[in-house]
Coordinates of C-alpha atoms in Angstrom, one line a residue:
Chain A
M1 CA -4.7 -10.4 31.4
K2 CA -7.5 -7.8 31.9
T3 CA -10.3 -7.5 29.4
L4 CA -10.7 -4.5 27.1
L5 CA -13.7 -3.5 29.2
E6 CA -11.6 -3.6 32.4
I7 CA -8.9 -1.5 30.7
A8 CA -11.5 0.9 29.5
D9 CA -13.0 1.2 33.0
I10 CA -9.6 1.8 34.6
L11 CA -8.8 4.6 32.1
K12 CA -12.2 6.2 32.9
S13 CA -11.3 6.3 36.6
K14 CA -8.0 8.1 36.1
N15 CA -6.9 11.6 35.6
C16 CA -3.6 13.6 34.9
I17 CA -2.4 11.0 32.5
Y18 CA 0.9 10.9 30.6
I19 CA 1.1 8.7 27.4
L20 CA 4.6 7.7 26.4
T21 CA 5.6 6.5 22.9
H22 CA 8.7 4.7 21.9
Q23 CA 11.8 6.4 20.6
Y24 CA 12.4 6.9 16.9
P25 CA 8.6 7.1 16.8
D26 CA 6.5 5.6 14.0
G27 CA 2.9 6.0 13.0
D28 CA 1.6 3.4 15.3
T29 CA 3.1 4.5 18.6
L30 CA 2.2 8.1 17.8
G31 CA -1.3 7.5 16.3
S32 CA -2.1 5.3 19.3
A33 CA -0.9 7.8 21.8
Y34 CA -2.6 10.8 20.1
A35 CA -5.9 9.0 19.6
L36 CA -6.0 7.9 23.2
C37 CA -5.0 11.4 24.4
R38 CA -7.7 13.0 22.4
A39 CA -10.4 10.5 23.5
L40 CA -9.5 11.1 27.1
Q41 CA -9.4 14.9 26.7
L42 CA -12.9 14.7 25.1
I43 CA -14.1 13.5 28.5
E44 CA -12.3 16.3 30.3
K45 CA -9.3 14.4 31.5
K46 CA -5.9 16.1 31.7
C47 CA -3.7 14.1 29.4
K48 CA -0.5 14.6 27.3
V49 CA 1.7 12.7 24.9
L50 CA 5.5 12.5 25.5
C51 CA 8.1 11.3 23.1
H52 CA 11.9 11.2 23.4
D53 CA 12.4 12.3 19.8
P54 CA 11.0 15.1 17.7
I55 CA 7.9 14.0 15.8
P56 CA 8.6 13.3 12.1
S57 CA 7.0 16.1 10.0
K58 CA 4.4 13.9 8.3
F59 CA 2.9 13.0 11.7
C60 CA 2.9 16.6 13.1
F61 CA -0.7 17.3 12.1
M62 CA -1.8 15.1 15.0
N63 CA -0.2 17.6 17.4
E64 CA -3.1 19.9 16.6
Y65 CA -5.7 17.4 17.8
V66 CA -4.6 17.5 21.4
K67 CA -4.1 20.2 24.1
Q68 CA -0.6 19.8 25.5
E69 CA -0.7 21.5 28.9
D70 CA 1.7 21.2 31.9
F71 CA 0.7 19.1 34.9
D72 CA 2.2 16.4 37.1
P73 CA 1.3 12.8 36.2
E74 CA -0.9 10.7 38.4
Y75 CA -1.1 7.8 35.8
I76 CA 1.4 6.8 33.1
I77 CA 0.6 4.7 30.1
S78 CA 2.9 3.5 27.3
T79 CA 1.6 2.7 23.8
D80 CA 3.3 0.3 21.4
V81 CA 6.4 0.2 23.6
A82 CA 7.6 -3.5 23.8
D83 CA 10.5 -2.9 26.2
I84 CA 11.2 -0.2 28.7
K85 CA 14.5 0.6 27.0
L86 CA 12.7 1.7 23.9
L87 CA 11.3 4.8 25.7
G88 CA 14.6 6.5 25.0
E89 CA 16.9 8.3 27.5
K90 CA 14.7 11.3 28.1
L91 CA 11.7 9.2 29.2
L92 CA 13.7 6.7 31.3
I93 CA 12.9 8.8 34.4
Y94 CA 9.4 7.1 34.2
S95 CA 10.8 3.6 33.6
D96 CA 9.7 2.2 37.0
K97 CA 6.5 4.2 37.1
I98 CA 4.6 2.9 34.1
N99 CA 1.1 2.0 35.3
M100 CA -0.3 0.6 32.0
C101 CA 1.2 -0.7 28.8
I102 CA -1.0 -1.2 25.7
D103 CA 0.9 -3.0 22.9
H104 CA 0.7 -5.6 20.1
H105 CA 4.3 -6.9 20.3
M106 CA 4.5 -10.6 21.1
S107 CA 8.0 -9.8 22.6
N108 CA 6.6 -7.3 25.1
N109 CA 8.3 -8.0 28.4
S110 CA 5.6 -6.8 30.9
Y111 CA 7.4 -3.9 32.6
A112 CA 4.2 -2.1 33.5
D113 CA 1.8 -2.7 36.4
I114 CA -0.9 -3.6 33.9
T115 CA 0.0 -4.9 30.5
F116 CA -2.5 -5.4 27.7
V117 CA -0.9 -7.1 24.7
D118 CA -2.8 -8.5 21.7
A119 CA -0.2 -9.9 19.3
M120 CA -3.0 -10.7 16.8
S121 CA -3.7 -7.0 16.3
A122 CA -2.0 -5.6 13.2
A123 CA -1.3 -2.4 15.1
T124 CA -1.5 -1.1 18.7
A125 CA -4.0 1.5 17.2
E126 CA -6.4 -1.4 16.6
I127 CA -6.4 -2.1 20.3
I128 CA -6.8 1.6 21.2
Y129 CA -9.8 1.7 18.8
E130 CA -11.4 -1.2 20.7
I131 CA -10.6 0.4 24.1
I132 CA -12.2 3.7 23.1
Q133 CA -15.3 1.8 22.0
N134 CA -15.3 -0.1 25.3
M135 CA -15.2 3.3 27.1
G136 CA -18.6 3.9 25.4
M137 CA -17.3 7.0 23.7
P138 CA -18.0 8.2 20.2
I139 CA -14.9 8.4 17.9
D140 CA -14.6 11.8 16.3
E141 CA -12.9 12.7 13.0
E142 CA -9.6 13.7 14.7
T143 CA -9.4 10.5 16.8
A144 CA -10.3 8.4 13.8
S145 CA -7.5 10.1 11.8
C146 CA -4.9 9.3 14.5
L147 CA -6.1 5.7 14.6
Y148 CA -6.0 5.4 10.8
V149 CA -2.4 6.7 10.9
G150 CA -1.4 3.9 13.4
I151 CA -3.2 1.1 11.5
S152 CA -2.2 2.1 8.0
T153 CA 1.5 2.7 8.8
D154 CA 2.0 -0.5 10.7
T155 CA 0.5 -2.6 7.9
G156 CA 2.4 -0.8 5.1
C157 CA -1.0 0.5 4.0
F158 CA -2.7 -2.9 4.3
K159 CA -0.1 -4.8 2.4
Y160 CA 2.0 -6.6 5.1
S161 CA 1.1 -10.0 6.3
N162 CA -0.2 -8.8 9.7
T163 CA -3.2 -7.2 7.9
T164 CA -6.5 -9.0 8.7
A165 CA -10.2 -8.7 7.8
K166 CA -10.6 -6.9 11.1
T167 CA -8.0 -4.3 10.0
H168 CA -10.1 -3.5 7.0
K169 CA -13.3 -3.4 9.0
I170 CA -11.8 -0.9 11.4
A171 CA -10.4 1.1 8.5
Y172 CA -14.0 1.2 7.0
E173 CA -15.4 2.4 10.3
L174 CA -12.7 5.1 10.7
I175 CA -13.1 6.4 7.1
N176 CA -16.8 6.7 7.8
K177 CA -15.9 9.2 10.4
N178 CA -15.1 11.6 7.6
I179 CA -11.3 11.6 7.8
N180 CA -9.4 13.1 4.9
L181 CA -8.3 9.7 3.6
A182 CA -6.8 10.9 0.3
K183 CA -4.7 13.5 2.0
I184 CA -3.5 11.3 4.8
N185 CA -2.5 8.4 2.4
S186 CA -0.8 10.8 0.1
E187 CA 1.3 12.3 3.1
L188 CA 2.1 8.9 4.5
F189 CA 2.6 6.7 1.5
E190 CA 3.0 8.7 -1.7
K191 CA 5.0 11.8 -0.9
K192 CA 8.7 11.4 -1.2
S193 CA 11.2 14.3 -1.0
K194 CA 13.9 14.6 -3.6
E195 CA 16.3 14.1 -0.7
A196 CA 14.7 10.9 0.4
L197 CA 14.8 9.7 -3.2
S198 CA 18.5 10.4 -3.5
V199 CA 19.2 8.5 -0.2
E200 CA 17.2 5.5 -1.5
Y201 CA 19.3 5.6 -4.5
M202 CA 22.5 5.5 -2.4
V203 CA 21.1 2.7 -0.3
Y204 CA 20.3 0.6 -3.4
N205 CA 23.9 0.9 -4.3
T206 CA 25.0 -0.8 -1.1
L207 CA 22.8 -3.9 -1.6
E208 CA 24.6 -7.2 -1.0
Y209 CA 23.3 -10.7 -1.3
F210 CA 24.3 -13.6 0.9
F211 CA 23.5 -17.4 1.2
R212 CA 22.8 -17.7 -2.5
G213 CA 20.4 -14.7 -2.6
K214 CA 18.3 -15.8 0.4
C215 CA 19.6 -12.9 2.5
A216 CA 20.0 -9.3 1.3
V217 CA 21.6 -6.6 3.3
I218 CA 21.5 -2.8 2.8
K219 CA 23.4 -0.1 4.7
L220 CA 22.4 3.4 5.6
M221 CA 25.1 5.6 7.0
Q222 CA 24.9 9.0 8.6
S223 CA 27.2 10.4 5.9
M224 CA 24.5 9.5 3.3
L225 CA 21.9 11.4 5.3
N226 CA 24.2 14.3 5.7
S227 CA 25.1 14.5 2.0
A228 CA 21.3 14.5 1.1
G229 CA 20.4 16.9 3.9
I230 CA 17.7 14.7 5.5
S231 CA 17.2 13.0 8.9
D232 CA 16.8 9.3 9.5
N233 CA 13.2 9.4 10.6
E234 CA 12.0 10.7 7.3
L235 CA 13.1 7.4 5.7
E236 CA 10.7 4.8 7.0
G237 CA 10.3 2.7 3.9
I238 CA 14.0 1.9 3.6
A239 CA 13.8 -1.3 5.7
S240 CA 11.3 -2.9 3.4
I241 CA 13.6 -2.7 0.4
P242 CA 15.8 -5.8 0.8
R243 CA 13.1 -8.4 1.5
Q244 CA 11.0 -7.3 -1.5
I245 CA 13.5 -8.9 -3.8
D246 CA 12.4 -12.2 -5.4
G247 CA 14.0 -15.1 -3.6
V248 CA 15.1 -13.1 -0.5
K249 CA 13.9 -14.7 2.7
I250 CA 15.7 -12.3 5.2
G251 CA 16.1 -8.6 4.4
I252 CA 18.4 -6.8 6.8
T253 CA 18.8 -3.0 7.0
I254 CA 21.8 -1.7 9.0
R255 CA 21.4 1.9 9.9
E256 CA 24.1 3.9 11.6
K257 CA 22.6 5.8 14.5
K258 CA 25.9 7.3 15.7
S259 CA 29.5 6.3 15.5
N260 CA 29.8 2.5 16.2
L261 CA 26.1 2.1 17.0
F262 CA 23.8 0.5 14.4
K263 CA 20.0 0.0 14.5
I264 CA 19.1 -3.2 12.7
S265 CA 15.8 -4.0 11.0
V266 CA 15.2 -7.6 10.1
R267 CA 12.3 -8.5 7.8
T268 CA 11.6 -12.2 7.0
T269 CA 9.3 -14.4 4.9
E270 CA 6.9 -16.9 6.5
D271 CA 9.3 -19.6 7.5
I272 CA 11.8 -17.5 9.4
N273 CA 11.1 -15.8 12.8
A274 CA 12.7 -12.4 12.9
I275 CA 12.4 -12.3 16.7
E276 CA 14.7 -15.3 17.0
I277 CA 17.4 -13.4 15.2
C278 CA 16.9 -10.1 17.0
K279 CA 16.7 -11.4 20.5
I280 CA 20.3 -12.7 20.3
F281 CA 21.2 -9.0 20.3
G282 CA 18.7 -8.0 23.0
G283 CA 16.0 -6.9 20.5
G284 CA 12.5 -8.1 19.6
G285 CA 9.5 -7.3 17.5
H286 CA 7.1 -9.4 15.5
P287 CA 7.7 -12.8 13.7
R288 CA 8.1 -11.0 10.3
T289 CA 9.6 -7.7 11.4
G290 CA 12.2 -7.4 14.2
G291 CA 14.7 -4.9 15.4
C292 CA 17.8 -4.6 17.6
N293 CA 20.8 -2.3 18.3
I294 CA 24.3 -3.6 17.8
E295 CA 27.6 -1.8 18.7
G296 CA 30.7 -2.0 16.7
E297 CA 32.2 -1.2 13.2
F298 CA 29.9 -1.7 10.3
E299 CA 31.7 -4.8 8.9
E300 CA 31.8 -6.4 12.3
V301 CA 28.1 -5.8 12.9
K302 CA 27.3 -7.3 9.5
E303 CA 29.4 -10.4 10.2
K304 CA 27.7 -10.9 13.6
L305 CA 24.3 -10.7 11.9
L306 CA 25.2 -13.1 9.1
K307 CA 26.7 -15.6 11.6
T308 CA 23.4 -15.5 13.6
V309 CA 21.3 -15.9 10.4
K310 CA 23.5 -18.9 9.4
N311 CA 23.0 -20.5 12.8
K312 CA 19.3 -19.9 13.0
C313 CA 18.5 -20.9 9.5
G314 CA 21.0 -23.7 9.1
W315 CA 22.3 -22.1 5.9
Chain B
M1 CA -28.5 3.3 -17.1
K2 CA -29.7 -0.1 -15.9
T3 CA -29.6 -1.0 -12.2
L4 CA -27.2 -3.5 -10.7
L5 CA -30.1 -5.9 -10.2
E6 CA -31.2 -5.5 -13.9
I7 CA -27.6 -6.2 -15.0
A8 CA -27.5 -9.3 -12.7
D9 CA -30.8 -10.5 -14.1
I10 CA -29.6 -10.1 -17.7
L11 CA -26.4 -12.1 -16.9
K12 CA -28.4 -14.9 -15.3
S13 CA -30.5 -15.2 -18.5
K14 CA -27.5 -15.6 -20.9
N15 CA -25.2 -18.5 -21.8
C16 CA -22.0 -19.0 -23.8
I17 CA -20.4 -15.8 -22.7
Y18 CA -17.0 -14.3 -23.6
I19 CA -15.5 -11.8 -21.2
L20 CA -13.0 -9.5 -22.8
T21 CA -10.3 -7.5 -20.9
H22 CA -8.3 -4.6 -22.1
Q23 CA -4.8 -4.9 -23.7
Y24 CA -1.7 -4.6 -21.5
P25 CA -4.0 -6.2 -18.8
D26 CA -3.8 -5.0 -15.2
G27 CA -5.2 -6.5 -12.0
D28 CA -8.6 -4.9 -12.3
T29 CA -9.5 -5.9 -15.9
L30 CA -8.3 -9.4 -15.2
G31 CA -9.6 -9.8 -11.6
S32 CA -13.0 -8.5 -12.8
A33 CA -13.1 -10.8 -15.7
Y34 CA -12.0 -13.9 -13.8
A35 CA -14.3 -13.3 -10.9
L36 CA -17.3 -12.9 -13.2
C37 CA -16.3 -15.9 -15.3
R38 CA -16.0 -18.1 -12.2
A39 CA -19.3 -16.8 -10.7
L40 CA -21.0 -17.6 -14.0
Q41 CA -19.4 -21.0 -14.3
L42 CA -20.5 -21.8 -10.7
I43 CA -24.1 -21.6 -12.0
E44 CA -23.2 -23.9 -14.9
K45 CA -22.8 -21.3 -17.6
K46 CA -20.3 -21.7 -20.5
C47 CA -18.0 -18.8 -20.1
K48 CA -14.4 -17.8 -20.9
V49 CA -11.9 -14.9 -20.5
L50 CA -10.1 -13.4 -23.5
C51 CA -7.2 -11.1 -23.5
H52 CA -5.1 -9.7 -26.4
D53 CA -1.9 -10.1 -24.4
P54 CA -0.2 -12.8 -22.3
I55 CA -1.3 -12.7 -18.7
P56 CA 1.5 -11.2 -16.4
S57 CA 2.9 -14.0 -14.3
K58 CA 1.8 -12.6 -11.0
F59 CA -1.9 -12.8 -12.2
C60 CA -1.6 -16.3 -13.7
F61 CA -2.9 -18.1 -10.5
M62 CA -6.4 -16.8 -11.5
N63 CA -6.3 -19.0 -14.6
E64 CA -6.7 -22.0 -12.4
Y65 CA -10.0 -20.7 -11.0
V66 CA -11.8 -21.0 -14.3
K67 CA -12.4 -23.7 -16.9
Q68 CA -11.4 -22.4 -20.3
E69 CA -13.3 -24.5 -22.9
D70 CA -13.9 -23.8 -26.6
F71 CA -17.4 -22.6 -27.7
D72 CA -18.9 -19.9 -29.9
P73 CA -20.1 -16.8 -28.1
E74 CA -23.7 -15.9 -27.7
Y75 CA -23.1 -12.9 -25.4
I76 CA -20.0 -10.8 -25.1
I77 CA -19.0 -8.6 -22.1
S78 CA -16.1 -6.3 -21.6
T79 CA -14.8 -5.5 -18.1
D80 CA -12.8 -2.3 -17.3
V81 CA -12.5 -1.4 -21.0
A82 CA -13.2 2.3 -21.4
D83 CA -12.8 2.4 -25.2
I84 CA -13.2 -0.2 -27.9
K85 CA -9.6 0.4 -29.2
L86 CA -8.2 -0.8 -25.8
L87 CA -9.3 -4.4 -26.5
G88 CA -6.1 -4.7 -28.6
E89 CA -5.8 -5.9 -32.2
K90 CA -6.6 -9.6 -31.6
L91 CA -10.0 -8.9 -30.0
L92 CA -11.0 -6.2 -32.4
I93 CA -13.0 -8.8 -34.4
Y94 CA -15.6 -8.5 -31.5
S95 CA -15.6 -4.7 -31.6
D96 CA -19.1 -4.2 -33.0
K97 CA -20.5 -7.2 -31.0
I98 CA -20.0 -6.1 -27.4
N99 CA -23.3 -6.7 -25.7
M100 CA -22.4 -5.4 -22.2
C101 CA -19.6 -3.3 -20.8
I102 CA -19.0 -3.1 -17.0
D103 CA -16.5 -0.3 -16.2
H104 CA -15.6 2.4 -13.7
H105 CA -13.9 4.8 -16.1
M106 CA -15.6 8.2 -16.3
S107 CA -14.2 8.5 -19.9
N108 CA -16.0 5.3 -21.1
N109 CA -17.5 6.1 -24.5
S110 CA -20.5 3.6 -24.5
Y111 CA -19.5 1.4 -27.3
A112 CA -21.6 -1.6 -26.0
D113 CA -25.3 -2.3 -26.3
I114 CA -25.6 -2.0 -22.5
T115 CA -23.0 0.1 -20.6
F116 CA -22.8 0.0 -16.8
V117 CA -20.3 2.6 -15.6
D118 CA -19.9 3.7 -12.0
A119 CA -17.0 6.2 -11.8
M120 CA -17.3 6.3 -8.0
S121 CA -16.1 2.8 -7.7
A122 CA -12.4 2.5 -7.0
A123 CA -12.2 -0.5 -9.3
T124 CA -14.4 -2.3 -11.8
A125 CA -14.0 -5.3 -9.4
E126 CA -16.1 -3.4 -6.8
I127 CA -18.9 -3.3 -9.3
I128 CA -18.5 -7.0 -10.2
Y129 CA -18.7 -7.8 -6.5
E130 CA -22.0 -6.0 -6.3
I131 CA -23.3 -7.6 -9.5
I132 CA -22.5 -11.1 -8.1
Q133 CA -24.3 -10.2 -4.9
N134 CA -27.3 -9.0 -6.9
M135 CA -27.3 -12.3 -8.7
G136 CA -28.0 -13.8 -5.3
M137 CA -25.0 -16.0 -5.4
P138 CA -22.5 -16.8 -2.7
I139 CA -18.9 -15.7 -3.4
D140 CA -16.4 -18.5 -2.9
E141 CA -12.7 -18.2 -1.9
E142 CA -11.5 -18.2 -5.6
T143 CA -14.0 -15.5 -6.7
A144 CA -13.1 -13.4 -3.7
S145 CA -9.4 -13.7 -4.5
C146 CA -10.0 -12.4 -8.0
L147 CA -12.1 -9.5 -6.8
Y148 CA -9.4 -8.7 -4.2
V149 CA -6.8 -8.6 -6.9
G150 CA -8.9 -6.1 -8.9
I151 CA -9.7 -3.9 -6.0
S152 CA -6.2 -3.9 -4.4
T153 CA -4.3 -3.3 -7.6
D154 CA -6.4 -0.4 -8.8
T155 CA -6.1 1.4 -5.5
G156 CA -2.4 0.8 -5.1
C157 CA -3.2 -1.4 -2.2
F158 CA -5.7 1.0 -0.7
K159 CA -3.4 4.1 -0.9
Y160 CA -4.6 6.0 -4.0
S161 CA -7.2 8.7 -3.7
N162 CA -9.9 6.6 -5.3
T163 CA -10.1 4.4 -2.2
T164 CA -13.3 4.8 -0.2
A165 CA -14.8 3.4 3.0
K166 CA -16.8 1.0 0.7
T167 CA -13.5 -0.3 -0.8
H168 CA -12.4 -1.3 2.7
K169 CA -15.8 -2.8 3.5
I170 CA -15.6 -5.0 0.4
A171 CA -12.0 -5.9 1.2
Y172 CA -13.2 -7.0 4.7
E173 CA -16.0 -9.1 3.2
L174 CA -13.6 -10.7 0.7
I175 CA -10.9 -11.5 3.2
N176 CA -13.6 -13.2 5.4
K177 CA -14.0 -15.6 2.5
N178 CA -10.7 -17.1 3.6
I179 CA -8.5 -15.8 0.8
N180 CA -4.8 -16.2 1.2
L181 CA -4.3 -12.4 1.8
A182 CA -0.7 -12.5 2.9
K183 CA 0.4 -14.5 -0.2
I184 CA -1.6 -12.4 -2.6
N185 CA -0.3 -9.1 -1.2
S186 CA 3.2 -10.3 -1.2
E187 CA 2.9 -11.4 -4.8
L188 CA 1.3 -8.2 -6.0
F189 CA 2.9 -5.5 -3.9
E190 CA 6.1 -6.8 -2.3
K191 CA 7.9 -9.0 -4.6
K192 CA 10.2 -7.4 -7.0
S193 CA 12.6 -9.2 -9.3
K194 CA 16.3 -8.2 -9.4
E195 CA 15.6 -7.4 -13.1
A196 CA 12.7 -5.0 -12.2
L197 CA 14.8 -3.4 -9.6
S198 CA 17.6 -2.7 -12.1
V199 CA 15.1 -1.2 -14.6
E200 CA 13.7 1.0 -11.8
Y201 CA 17.2 2.2 -11.2
M202 CA 17.7 3.0 -14.9
V203 CA 14.4 4.8 -15.0
Y204 CA 15.3 7.0 -11.9
N205 CA 18.3 8.1 -13.9
T206 CA 16.0 9.6 -16.6
L207 CA 14.0 11.7 -14.2
E208 CA 13.6 15.3 -15.4
Y209 CA 11.8 18.2 -13.8
F210 CA 9.8 20.9 -15.6
F211 CA 7.8 24.0 -14.7
R212 CA 9.9 24.6 -11.6
G213 CA 9.5 21.1 -10.2
K214 CA 5.7 20.9 -10.7
C215 CA 6.0 18.4 -13.5
A216 CA 8.3 15.3 -13.5
V217 CA 8.9 13.1 -16.5
I218 CA 10.5 9.6 -16.6
K219 CA 11.3 7.5 -19.6
L220 CA 11.2 3.7 -20.1
M221 CA 12.8 2.5 -23.3
Q222 CA 12.7 -1.0 -24.8
S223 CA 16.5 -1.0 -24.7
M224 CA 16.3 -0.8 -20.9
L225 CA 13.9 -3.7 -20.7
N226 CA 16.1 -5.7 -23.1
S227 CA 19.3 -5.1 -21.1
A228 CA 17.6 -6.2 -17.9
G229 CA 15.9 -9.1 -19.6
I230 CA 12.3 -8.3 -18.5
S231 CA 9.1 -7.4 -20.2
D232 CA 7.1 -4.2 -19.8
N233 CA 4.1 -5.7 -18.1
E234 CA 6.2 -6.9 -15.1
L235 CA 6.8 -3.2 -14.2
E236 CA 3.5 -1.9 -13.1
G237 CA 4.7 0.4 -10.3
I238 CA 6.9 2.6 -12.6
A239 CA 4.2 5.1 -13.5
S240 CA 3.7 6.1 -9.8
I241 CA 7.3 7.2 -9.4
P242 CA 7.3 10.8 -10.7
R243 CA 4.2 12.1 -9.0
Q244 CA 5.4 10.8 -5.6
I245 CA 8.0 13.5 -5.4
D246 CA 7.3 16.4 -3.2
G247 CA 6.0 19.4 -5.1
V248 CA 5.3 17.4 -8.3
K249 CA 1.7 18.0 -9.5
I250 CA 1.9 16.1 -12.8
G251 CA 4.0 12.9 -13.1
I252 CA 4.4 11.7 -16.7
T253 CA 5.8 8.3 -17.7
I254 CA 6.8 7.8 -21.3
R255 CA 7.1 4.1 -22.2
E256 CA 8.3 3.0 -25.6
K257 CA 6.0 0.3 -26.9
K258 CA 7.8 -0.1 -30.2
S259 CA 9.8 2.2 -32.5
N260 CA 8.2 5.6 -32.6
L261 CA 5.2 4.6 -30.5
F262 CA 5.0 5.6 -26.9
K263 CA 2.4 4.8 -24.2
I264 CA 1.9 7.7 -21.8
S265 CA 0.8 7.5 -18.2
V266 CA -0.2 10.8 -16.5
R267 CA -0.7 11.0 -12.8
T268 CA -1.9 14.2 -11.2
T269 CA -2.6 15.8 -7.8
E270 CA -6.1 17.0 -6.8
D271 CA -6.2 20.3 -8.8
I272 CA -5.3 18.9 -12.2
N273 CA -7.5 16.6 -14.4
A274 CA -5.4 13.9 -16.1
I275 CA -8.2 13.2 -18.5
E276 CA -8.1 16.7 -19.9
I277 CA -4.4 16.2 -20.8
C278 CA -4.8 12.7 -22.2
K279 CA -7.9 13.3 -24.3
I280 CA -5.9 15.8 -26.5
F281 CA -4.1 12.7 -27.7
G282 CA -7.1 10.4 -28.0
G283 CA -6.7 8.9 -24.5
G284 CA -8.7 8.9 -21.3
G285 CA -8.8 7.5 -17.8
H286 CA -9.6 8.9 -14.4
P287 CA -9.2 12.4 -13.0
R288 CA -6.0 11.5 -11.2
T289 CA -4.6 8.8 -13.6
G290 CA -4.9 9.0 -17.4
G291 CA -3.3 7.4 -20.4
C292 CA -2.8 7.8 -24.1
N293 CA -0.6 6.7 -27.0
I294 CA 1.5 9.1 -29.0
E295 CA 3.5 8.4 -32.1
G296 CA 6.9 10.1 -32.8
E297 CA 10.4 10.3 -31.6
F298 CA 10.9 10.4 -27.8
E299 CA 11.9 14.1 -27.6
E300 CA 9.1 15.1 -29.9
V301 CA 6.5 13.2 -27.9
K302 CA 7.9 14.8 -24.7
E303 CA 7.6 18.3 -26.1
K304 CA 4.0 17.7 -27.3
L305 CA 3.1 16.6 -23.7
L306 CA 4.9 19.5 -22.1
K307 CA 3.2 21.9 -24.4
T308 CA -0.2 20.4 -23.5
V309 CA 0.6 20.6 -19.8
K310 CA 1.6 24.2 -20.2
N311 CA -1.7 25.0 -22.0
K312 CA -4.0 23.1 -19.6
C313 CA -2.3 24.3 -16.4
G314 CA -1.5 27.8 -17.5
W315 CA 2.1 27.4 -16.4

C-alpha cells in the first residue's frame, strides 16, 4: 500500500478530479468528499463531488463550501466506498474507472487502481485530514467543518467503540480552526423533527427479542415513512436503537428500501463480528457495524438473518 | 479568585479531606470527586467521597478506585456543587464548614471559604484535571477514567454547546492514559435497560407543545417509574428529549420527586438563558441547562413555569 505522503503527492499531480461518495450517503462519505474537494479547489484544481442520491438536508451546508462546475474527469476518486456496488446505479458508469479509493472499511475489496485503506481510522475523514496535511496545505474553517462532520458522525459523536485518542486529537485541531461546533453538533446530533420522532415511536413498537434477549430486531417500513411524511435518509440514528438495550449482543435493523428489498444494519458487541454475518448476504462493513441488502418478504428476510445469527453465534 | 497553582498548593498542604458531591449525583460531580480523591490518596492523604444519595449503578465502578476509610475531616471540599442546598439533607451538617468549592457553574453562590469557579469549563472535571496537573502529579488510568466520566457526561459525550477544543484535548490526553474508552462509553451512553426504554416511551406520550411549538414540556411521574420498576437516577437522558425537537427553543422536564414536589430541568437554545427562568424559583445552572425545584400539583407547577417562560421570552 502507498504511504499517505505518496497519496498526497499523486493528488497534487492530478487535475479535473471527480470525487464519488457511496449511495444513501452518510456524514463520513460526504464530509470526506467535500473536505478533499475544497482542499483541492484551494490549490486551483478543478474538482467536484458526485453522489447517486440527494444530499440529506443536514449535510447540505457543505455544498456551499465547494464550486460545482462542469468538466470531464481526468482522475476519479472514491471516498468511504468499500465496494463498487455501493456507488449506486447512477455512478456505476464510473465503476471500471476509479483511479483511487480512500477508505477505512476493513471489508474494502480493492476495486480501484490505487486503494488506501486504514481500518484503524474511526472515519475516512481522519485519513483525508492526514492526506491534506501531507499535501502541506493549511486546513481552513470550511475544510475543517467537513472533516468534523465525517469524524463525528461515524463515531456517533465520539461514543462508538471505533473512537480513539487520535480521533479526539484531530477533533481538537479541527475545532481550533474556528468551526461553528455548537451549531454543527446541534444540527447533526440534537435536532430531531416531529416526523422523525413519530417514526422512532413506530419503530420502537416493532421491537422483537430473540435468543433469550441476545438479539433484538426492529423494522422500518416505507409505509411508516409515508405516514409520517419523512424520507429514510433523515433517520440515521434508528440503527443504533436495538443494540443499546441491556443484554442485547446483536441489534438488527431491517429497513424496507422498496417492495421486497430490505437494507439490513447489524450492530454487535465486542465478541461478535458483524462482517461475518453481513458477508453471507454479500455485504460488509466494520467488526461492530455491518450492512447488506436482502431481497424477499419481510418475514422471510428476518428468518434468513436469524438463521445466520444462530449459525455464526452457535445460539 | 485564586489561581489553579494556588489551589493545587493548598490541597497539597492539607490532610484528612472530605469531598462532597451534590445530591442526585451525575457523572461530573462524582467523576470530579473520585478523581480528586484518588489523586490525593496517591500522595498518601486520607481522603473520602461523600454523597447524599446512592451512587447510580453505571458510576459504581469508580468506587473501586478509592479507599473509603473512616476518619474525622480536617478539610472539606465540594465539587460541582453550585449551592449549599444541593448537598442534600444528609450532608447539610457540613454546610457551614466547606473550606473549598471547585465548580464550573456560573450561578455558584460562593458559600465556601475558597471558591474556584471556571464557567468556561465544560465540566468541573476539566478543572480537576488542571488542578492535578498543577499539583505536579502524574494522572494514572483510574484517575483518568473518573475525569473522562465527568467530562463526557457533562457534555453529552461531546455534543452539547459547552464542548470546546480544550475538552477534546483533555479527552485525548485522558484516553492516552489507557482508559477502557469503549467500555466506559458503552456503559454511559449506549446501554439502556428495557425498563428505561419503557419509561422513555411513557414520557414521550406526555409531550405537550406551547407557544406555537417553541416550548415543549414532558412529565415524569413516580407512578411511571414504579410501573417500570426503575429509579429516577437511572434515567439521565430524559431531560434532553424536549429541546431536541425541531423548532423547540425551551425544553422543560417536570419530574415528580415526591408528592407535590417537582424537580424541573430547563434546556434552552442559544438566545434564551435557562438561569433567568430557573432563578425565579430559587434554582440556577448554566445558560443552556438550568434546574430548580417547585412545590405544588403538577398542573399548577406547569402553569407557573409557562407563565415565567412567557414573561422572560415575551411570547
